[in-house]
CSV table of C-alpha atoms in Angstrom, one decimal:
chain,number,residue,atom,x,y,z
A,18,MET,CA,28.2,110.5,-35.7
A,19,LYS,CA,27.3,108.0,-33.1
A,20,ILE,CA,30.2,105.9,-35.0
A,21,ALA,CA,33.0,108.5,-34.4
A,22,ARG,CA,31.7,108.4,-30.5
A,23,ILE,CA,31.9,104.6,-30.1
A,24,LEU,CA,35.2,103.9,-31.8
A,25,PRO,CA,37.5,105.7,-29.1
A,26,LEU,CA,35.4,104.1,-26.9
A,27,ALA,CA,36.2,101.0,-28.1
A,28,TYR,CA,39.5,101.2,-28.7
A,29,GLY,CA,39.8,101.9,-24.4
A,30,TYR,CA,37.8,99.2,-23.9
A,31,LEU,CA,40.1,96.5,-25.8
A,32,TRP,CA,43.0,97.8,-24.3
A,33,THR,CA,41.8,97.4,-21.0
A,34,ALA,CA,41.2,94.4,-21.5
A,35,ALA,CA,44.3,93.9,-22.9
A,36,LEU,CA,45.9,95.0,-19.6
A,37,VAL,CA,43.5,92.9,-17.2
A,38,ASN,CA,45.0,89.6,-19.1
A,39,LEU,CA,48.5,91.1,-19.0
A,40,SER,CA,49.5,90.4,-15.6
A,41,PRO,CA,48.7,86.8,-14.8
A,42,PRO,CA,51.0,85.4,-17.5
A,43,PHE,CA,53.6,87.1,-16.5
A,44,TYR,CA,53.8,88.2,-12.9
A,45,PRO,CA,53.7,85.3,-11.3
A,46,ALA,CA,57.3,84.5,-12.6
A,47,LEU,CA,58.2,87.6,-11.1
A,48,ALA,CA,57.1,87.4,-7.9
A,49,THR,CA,58.3,83.8,-7.4
A,50,ALA,CA,61.8,85.7,-7.8
A,51,ARG,CA,60.8,88.1,-4.9
A,52,GLY,CA,60.0,85.5,-2.7
A,53,LEU,CA,56.4,86.4,-2.2
A,54,ALA,CA,54.0,82.8,-1.5
A,55,ALA,CA,51.8,81.0,-4.0
A,56,TRP,CA,48.3,82.6,-1.7
A,57,GLU,CA,50.4,86.1,-1.4
A,58,SER,CA,50.1,86.1,-5.5
A,59,GLY,CA,47.1,85.1,-5.5
A,60,PHE,CA,46.0,88.4,-2.4
A,61,VAL,CA,47.8,90.8,-5.2
A,62,PHE,CA,45.1,89.7,-8.2
A,63,SER,CA,42.6,89.7,-5.6
A,64,ALA,CA,44.0,93.4,-5.3
A,65,MET,CA,42.5,94.3,-8.6
A,66,LYS,CA,39.1,92.5,-7.9
A,67,ILE,CA,38.6,94.9,-4.6
A,68,GLY,CA,39.1,97.6,-6.8
A,69,MET,CA,36.4,96.7,-9.3
A,70,PHE,CA,34.2,96.7,-6.3
A,71,LEU,CA,35.4,100.5,-5.3
A,72,GLY,CA,35.0,101.3,-8.8
A,73,SER,CA,31.7,100.3,-9.6
A,74,VAL,CA,30.1,101.3,-5.3
A,75,SER,CA,31.6,104.8,-5.9
A,76,MET,CA,30.5,105.2,-9.8
A,77,ASN,CA,27.2,107.0,-9.7
A,78,LYS,CA,28.6,109.4,-7.3
A,79,MET,CA,31.8,110.3,-9.4
A,80,ILE,CA,29.7,111.0,-12.5
A,81,SER,CA,27.2,113.1,-10.6
A,82,CYS,CA,30.2,114.9,-9.1
A,83,PHE,CA,32.3,114.8,-12.5
A,84,SER,CA,30.6,114.0,-15.3
A,85,PRO,CA,30.7,110.9,-17.5
A,86,THR,CA,33.5,112.4,-19.8
A,87,ARG,CA,35.4,113.8,-16.5
A,88,THR,CA,34.9,110.4,-15.3
A,89,TYR,CA,36.0,108.3,-18.2
A,90,LEU,CA,40.1,110.6,-18.3
A,91,ILE,CA,39.9,109.8,-14.7
A,92,GLY,CA,40.1,106.6,-15.1
A,93,GLN,CA,42.2,106.4,-17.9
A,94,CYS,CA,44.6,109.0,-16.1
A,95,LEU,CA,44.5,106.4,-13.1
A,96,THR,CA,44.7,103.6,-15.7
A,97,LEU,CA,48.4,104.8,-16.7
A,98,LEU,CA,49.6,105.4,-13.1
A,99,TYR,CA,48.9,101.3,-13.0
A,100,CYS,CA,50.6,100.4,-15.5
A,101,GLY,CA,53.9,102.6,-14.8
A,102,LEU,CA,54.0,101.3,-11.0
A,103,PHE,CA,53.5,97.6,-12.1
A,104,GLY,CA,56.1,98.1,-14.4
A,105,MET,CA,58.1,99.0,-12.4
A,106,LEU,CA,57.6,96.3,-10.0
A,107,TYR,CA,60.9,95.0,-12.2
A,108,TRP,CA,63.1,97.1,-10.4
A,109,ILE,CA,61.3,97.2,-6.8
A,110,PRO,CA,62.8,95.2,-3.9
A,111,ALA,CA,61.5,92.8,-2.1
A,112,LYS,CA,60.4,94.2,1.3
A,113,ILE,CA,57.8,96.0,-0.9
A,114,PHE,CA,57.3,93.8,-3.5
A,115,LEU,CA,53.9,92.7,-2.0
A,116,TRP,CA,52.8,96.3,-1.3
A,117,LEU,CA,53.1,97.9,-3.9
A,118,SER,CA,52.1,95.1,-6.4
A,119,ILE,CA,48.4,96.0,-4.3
A,120,LEU,CA,48.6,99.4,-4.3
A,121,ALA,CA,48.7,99.1,-8.3
A,122,MET,CA,46.0,96.6,-8.5
A,123,LEU,CA,43.5,98.5,-6.6
A,124,ILE,CA,44.5,101.4,-8.8
A,125,GLY,CA,44.2,99.1,-11.8
A,126,GLY,CA,40.9,98.0,-10.7
A,127,PHE,CA,39.2,100.9,-9.7
A,128,SER,CA,40.5,102.8,-12.8
A,129,MET,CA,39.3,99.9,-15.4
A,130,ILE,CA,35.9,99.2,-14.0
A,131,ILE,CA,34.8,103.3,-13.9
A,132,GLN,CA,36.4,103.0,-17.4
A,133,ASN,CA,34.4,100.5,-18.5
A,134,ILE,CA,31.1,101.0,-16.4
A,135,THR,CA,31.3,105.1,-18.7
A,136,MET,CA,31.6,103.6,-21.3
A,137,TYR,CA,29.1,101.0,-21.6
A,138,ALA,CA,26.5,103.8,-19.7
A,139,ALA,CA,27.8,105.8,-23.1
A,140,VAL,CA,27.0,103.6,-25.1
A,141,THR,CA,23.2,102.1,-24.1
A,142,LEU,CA,22.5,105.6,-24.4
A,143,LEU,CA,23.7,106.5,-28.4
A,144,TYR,CA,22.3,103.2,-29.1
A,145,SER,CA,18.6,102.8,-27.2
A,146,THR,CA,17.7,100.1,-29.0
A,147,LYS,CA,19.4,96.0,-30.0
A,148,ARG,CA,21.3,96.9,-26.6
A,149,GLY,CA,21.9,93.3,-26.5
A,150,THR,CA,23.5,92.9,-29.3
A,151,LEU,CA,25.7,95.8,-28.2
A,152,ILE,CA,26.8,94.9,-25.1
A,153,ALA,CA,28.1,91.5,-27.0
A,154,ILE,CA,29.7,93.0,-29.8
A,155,MET,CA,31.3,94.8,-26.7
A,156,GLU,CA,32.4,92.1,-24.8
A,157,ALA,CA,34.2,90.0,-28.1
A,158,ILE,CA,36.2,93.8,-28.4
A,159,PHE,CA,36.5,92.5,-25.0
A,160,GLY,CA,37.9,89.4,-25.8
A,161,ILE,CA,40.0,90.3,-28.6
A,162,GLY,CA,41.4,92.4,-26.3
A,163,LEU,CA,41.7,89.7,-23.6
A,164,MET,CA,43.7,87.6,-26.8
A,165,VAL,CA,45.8,90.8,-27.7
A,166,GLY,CA,47.4,91.4,-24.2
A,167,PRO,CA,49.3,88.0,-23.3
A,168,ILE,CA,50.9,87.3,-27.0
A,169,VAL,CA,51.9,90.9,-27.7
A,170,GLY,CA,52.4,91.5,-23.7
A,171,GLY,CA,55.0,88.1,-24.3
A,172,ALA,CA,56.3,89.4,-27.3
A,173,LEU,CA,57.5,92.4,-25.6
A,174,ILE,CA,58.8,90.9,-22.7
A,175,GLY,CA,60.7,88.4,-25.5
A,176,LEU,CA,61.9,91.9,-26.9
A,177,TRP,CA,63.2,93.1,-23.3
A,178,ALA,CA,61.8,92.4,-19.9
A,179,PHE,CA,58.5,92.7,-17.6
A,180,PRO,CA,58.7,96.4,-17.6
A,181,LEU,CA,58.0,96.3,-21.8
A,182,PRO,CA,54.6,95.0,-22.4
A,183,PHE,CA,52.9,97.5,-19.6
A,184,PHE,CA,54.6,100.8,-20.4
A,185,VAL,CA,53.5,100.2,-24.4
A,186,ALA,CA,50.1,98.7,-23.3
A,187,GLY,CA,49.3,102.2,-20.7
A,188,MET,CA,50.3,104.6,-23.7
A,189,LEU,CA,48.6,102.9,-26.5
A,190,GLN,CA,44.6,103.1,-24.3
A,191,ILE,CA,45.6,106.8,-23.3
A,192,LEU,CA,46.2,107.7,-26.8
A,193,PRO,CA,41.6,108.6,-27.2
A,194,PHE,CA,42.4,111.1,-24.1
A,195,PRO,CA,42.5,114.2,-26.5
A,196,PHE,CA,39.2,113.3,-29.3
A,197,ILE,CA,37.5,112.2,-25.6
A,198,ALA,CA,37.5,115.4,-23.6
A,199,LEU,CA,37.3,117.2,-26.6
A,200,ASN,CA,33.7,115.6,-27.8
A,201,GLY,CA,33.0,114.0,-24.8
A,202,VAL,CA,31.7,110.4,-23.9
A,203,THR,CA,27.7,111.2,-24.4
A,204,PRO,CA,26.6,113.8,-26.8
A,205,LYS,CA,26.5,117.7,-25.1
A,206,GLU,CA,22.5,117.7,-25.9
A,207,ARG,CA,21.5,114.8,-24.3
A,208,LEU,CA,23.6,115.7,-21.1
A,209,ALA,CA,22.9,119.8,-21.3
A,210,ALA,CA,18.6,118.3,-22.2
A,211,SER,CA,16.1,119.3,-19.9
A,212,PRO,CA,14.5,117.3,-17.2
A,213,THR,CA,11.9,115.0,-19.4
A,214,ALA,CA,8.3,112.6,-17.6
A,215,HIS,CA,11.1,110.1,-18.1
A,216,ASP,CA,13.5,111.6,-15.6
A,217,THR,CA,10.5,112.2,-13.0
A,218,GLN,CA,10.4,108.2,-12.4
A,219,ALA,CA,13.9,108.0,-11.8
A,220,PRO,CA,12.9,107.0,-7.6
A,221,LYS,CA,10.6,104.4,-8.8
A,222,GLN,CA,13.0,103.3,-10.9
A,223,ASN,CA,15.5,102.5,-8.0
A,224,LEU,CA,13.3,101.4,-5.9
A,225,GLN,CA,12.9,98.5,-8.8
A,226,LEU,CA,16.5,97.8,-8.7
A,227,ARG,CA,16.4,97.7,-5.1
A,228,ARG,CA,14.2,94.8,-5.9
A,229,LEU,CA,16.4,93.0,-8.1
A,230,ILE,CA,17.9,91.2,-5.3
A,231,LEU,CA,14.7,89.4,-4.1
A,232,ASP,CA,14.4,88.4,-8.3
A,233,PRO,CA,15.2,84.8,-8.0
A,234,ILE,CA,16.4,84.3,-11.6
A,235,PHE,CA,18.7,87.9,-11.5
A,236,LEU,CA,19.9,86.6,-8.4
A,237,ALA,CA,21.1,82.9,-10.0
A,238,ASN,CA,22.3,84.9,-13.0
A,239,MET,CA,25.0,87.2,-10.5
A,240,VAL,CA,25.6,83.7,-8.9
A,241,THR,CA,26.5,82.4,-12.2
A,242,LEU,CA,28.9,85.4,-12.9
A,243,MET,CA,30.6,85.3,-9.2
A,244,LEU,CA,31.3,81.4,-10.3
A,245,ALA,CA,32.6,82.4,-13.5
A,246,TRP,CA,35.1,84.8,-11.6
A,247,VAL,CA,35.9,82.7,-9.2
A,248,ILE,CA,37.4,80.2,-12.3
A,249,ILE,CA,39.1,82.7,-13.5
A,250,GLY,CA,40.6,84.6,-9.8
A,251,PHE,CA,41.8,80.3,-9.6
A,252,ASN,CA,43.9,80.3,-12.6
A,253,ASP,CA,45.4,83.9,-12.3
A,254,PRO,CA,47.9,83.0,-10.2
A,255,THR,CA,48.1,78.6,-10.7
A,256,LEU,CA,48.2,78.2,-14.4
A,257,ALA,CA,51.5,80.3,-15.4
A,258,PRO,CA,53.4,78.3,-12.4
A,259,HIS,CA,52.1,75.1,-13.4
A,260,THR,CA,53.2,75.8,-17.0
A,261,GLU,CA,57.3,76.0,-16.0
A,262,GLN,CA,57.0,72.4,-16.7
A,263,PHE,CA,56.8,73.0,-20.0
A,264,ASN,CA,59.6,74.8,-20.7
A,265,LEU,CA,57.7,77.7,-22.7
A,266,ASN,CA,59.3,80.7,-23.5
A,267,SER,CA,56.8,84.1,-23.0
A,268,VAL,CA,55.1,83.9,-26.9
A,269,GLU,CA,54.3,80.7,-25.9
A,270,LEU,CA,53.4,81.1,-21.9
A,271,GLY,CA,51.4,84.1,-23.9
A,272,ALA,CA,49.1,81.9,-26.2
A,273,VAL,CA,48.2,79.5,-23.5
A,274,PHE,CA,46.6,82.1,-21.7
A,275,MET,CA,44.8,83.6,-25.2
A,276,ILE,CA,42.7,80.5,-26.2
A,277,PRO,CA,40.4,81.3,-22.9
A,278,ALA,CA,40.0,84.3,-24.6
A,279,ILE,CA,39.0,83.3,-28.1
A,280,SER,CA,36.1,81.0,-26.3
A,281,TYR,CA,34.8,84.1,-24.5
A,282,ALA,CA,35.0,86.4,-27.9
A,283,LEU,CA,33.1,83.2,-29.4
A,284,GLY,CA,30.4,83.7,-27.0
A,285,SER,CA,30.0,86.9,-26.8
A,286,LEU,CA,29.4,86.9,-30.8
A,287,THR,CA,26.9,84.3,-30.4
A,288,ALA,CA,25.4,85.8,-27.2
A,289,GLY,CA,24.8,88.9,-29.9
A,290,LEU,CA,23.3,86.9,-32.1
A,291,PHE,CA,20.4,85.1,-30.5
A,292,CYS,CA,20.1,88.8,-29.0
A,293,HIS,CA,19.3,89.9,-32.8
A,294,LEU,CA,17.9,86.6,-34.0
A,295,GLU,CA,15.4,86.7,-30.4
A,296,GLU,CA,16.2,83.7,-29.1
A,297,PRO,CA,17.2,84.2,-25.4
A,298,VAL,CA,15.9,80.7,-24.6
A,299,PHE,CA,18.2,78.6,-26.5
A,300,GLY,CA,20.7,80.8,-25.9
A,301,VAL,CA,21.0,79.6,-22.5
A,302,ARG,CA,20.4,76.1,-22.6
A,303,LEU,CA,23.3,76.8,-25.0
A,304,ASP,CA,25.2,77.8,-22.2
A,305,CYS,CA,24.2,75.5,-20.1
A,306,ALA,CA,25.6,73.2,-21.8
A,307,HIS,CA,29.1,74.8,-22.6
A,308,ARG,CA,29.5,75.4,-18.9
A,309,ILE,CA,28.4,71.4,-18.0
A,310,TRP,CA,31.9,70.6,-21.8
A,311,HIS,CA,33.9,73.3,-19.1
A,312,GLY,CA,34.1,71.6,-15.9
A,313,GLY,CA,34.5,68.3,-17.2
A,314,THR,CA,37.1,69.4,-20.1
A,315,ILE,CA,39.1,72.8,-19.5
A,316,HIS,CA,40.5,71.9,-15.7
A,317,LEU,CA,41.6,68.1,-16.9
A,318,PHE,CA,44.9,69.6,-18.7
A,319,LEU,CA,45.6,70.4,-15.1
A,320,PHE,CA,46.9,67.5,-13.9
A,321,LEU,CA,48.0,65.9,-16.9
A,322,PRO,CA,52.0,65.3,-17.7
A,323,PRO,CA,54.1,67.5,-20.0
A,324,GLU,CA,54.3,64.5,-22.2
A,325,VAL,CA,50.8,64.8,-23.7
A,326,TYR,CA,51.5,68.3,-25.1
A,327,TYR,CA,55.4,68.7,-25.7
A,328,GLY,CA,56.6,65.3,-25.4
A,329,ALA,CA,59.0,65.5,-27.8
A,330,ARG,CA,60.7,68.5,-25.9
A,331,VAL,CA,60.2,67.1,-22.8
């Protein structure tokens, strides 16, 4: 059954998202305790994006060499390694703290992106219709993972210390490993099928993909995505240090990082609805309105004093 193949992938996607949003709330405090400057923490978070870039450009060759299933399983194992390394930072001395942080983030970004790309390739292969709606649902699952990561991470840190949420999330994300290794991420009959007329058109399709770089609409969408990641990249190393003046505990700090994830999940479901109704133009207009509102409000809290939020506690 198709759903039996998708559920383990969706489960892994959820915990991948949780790991993406697990380090920004809690790593900066540990980095500050080890003597890292703000720009050094920012470089650590950039290392994850560099790892994602390296994973993205390596995917085609990896799938050709290892198959989609093996590529996905390699990603799961590397993600487990990332969780172990990042959790161990709690005991690492200041001399090598920065370099091990960068190494862990590179591995994490590389591993998580190859999992995600393989998952999308498998899901869109299984469901050839309504792909926009399906991708929106998967992105909503990613948003739920972004919510789970910081709030559960804060609770686990409250139970013990910094390493616990990374160790727990690492073990949880690899649970589907045996099922995926046994059944694969795509139906075996499709992988073993003989080439079709559609396959013989691959060189022509590759040429069309290269021409996308000259498409102004495609470029505009890519710039929009890039700017969204710029905003996220700005928040990763700076938001948690800014909230220190509010005297938040680990759960409350996780809740702060959970709020944008709620919008992410709701936005994904909204996009899925527009895809299902085949109303993309209205969806784009709504997205533009949201970005205008987002730019004027979401950064406003950075300039407000603690009394606005926690007047009774300050």
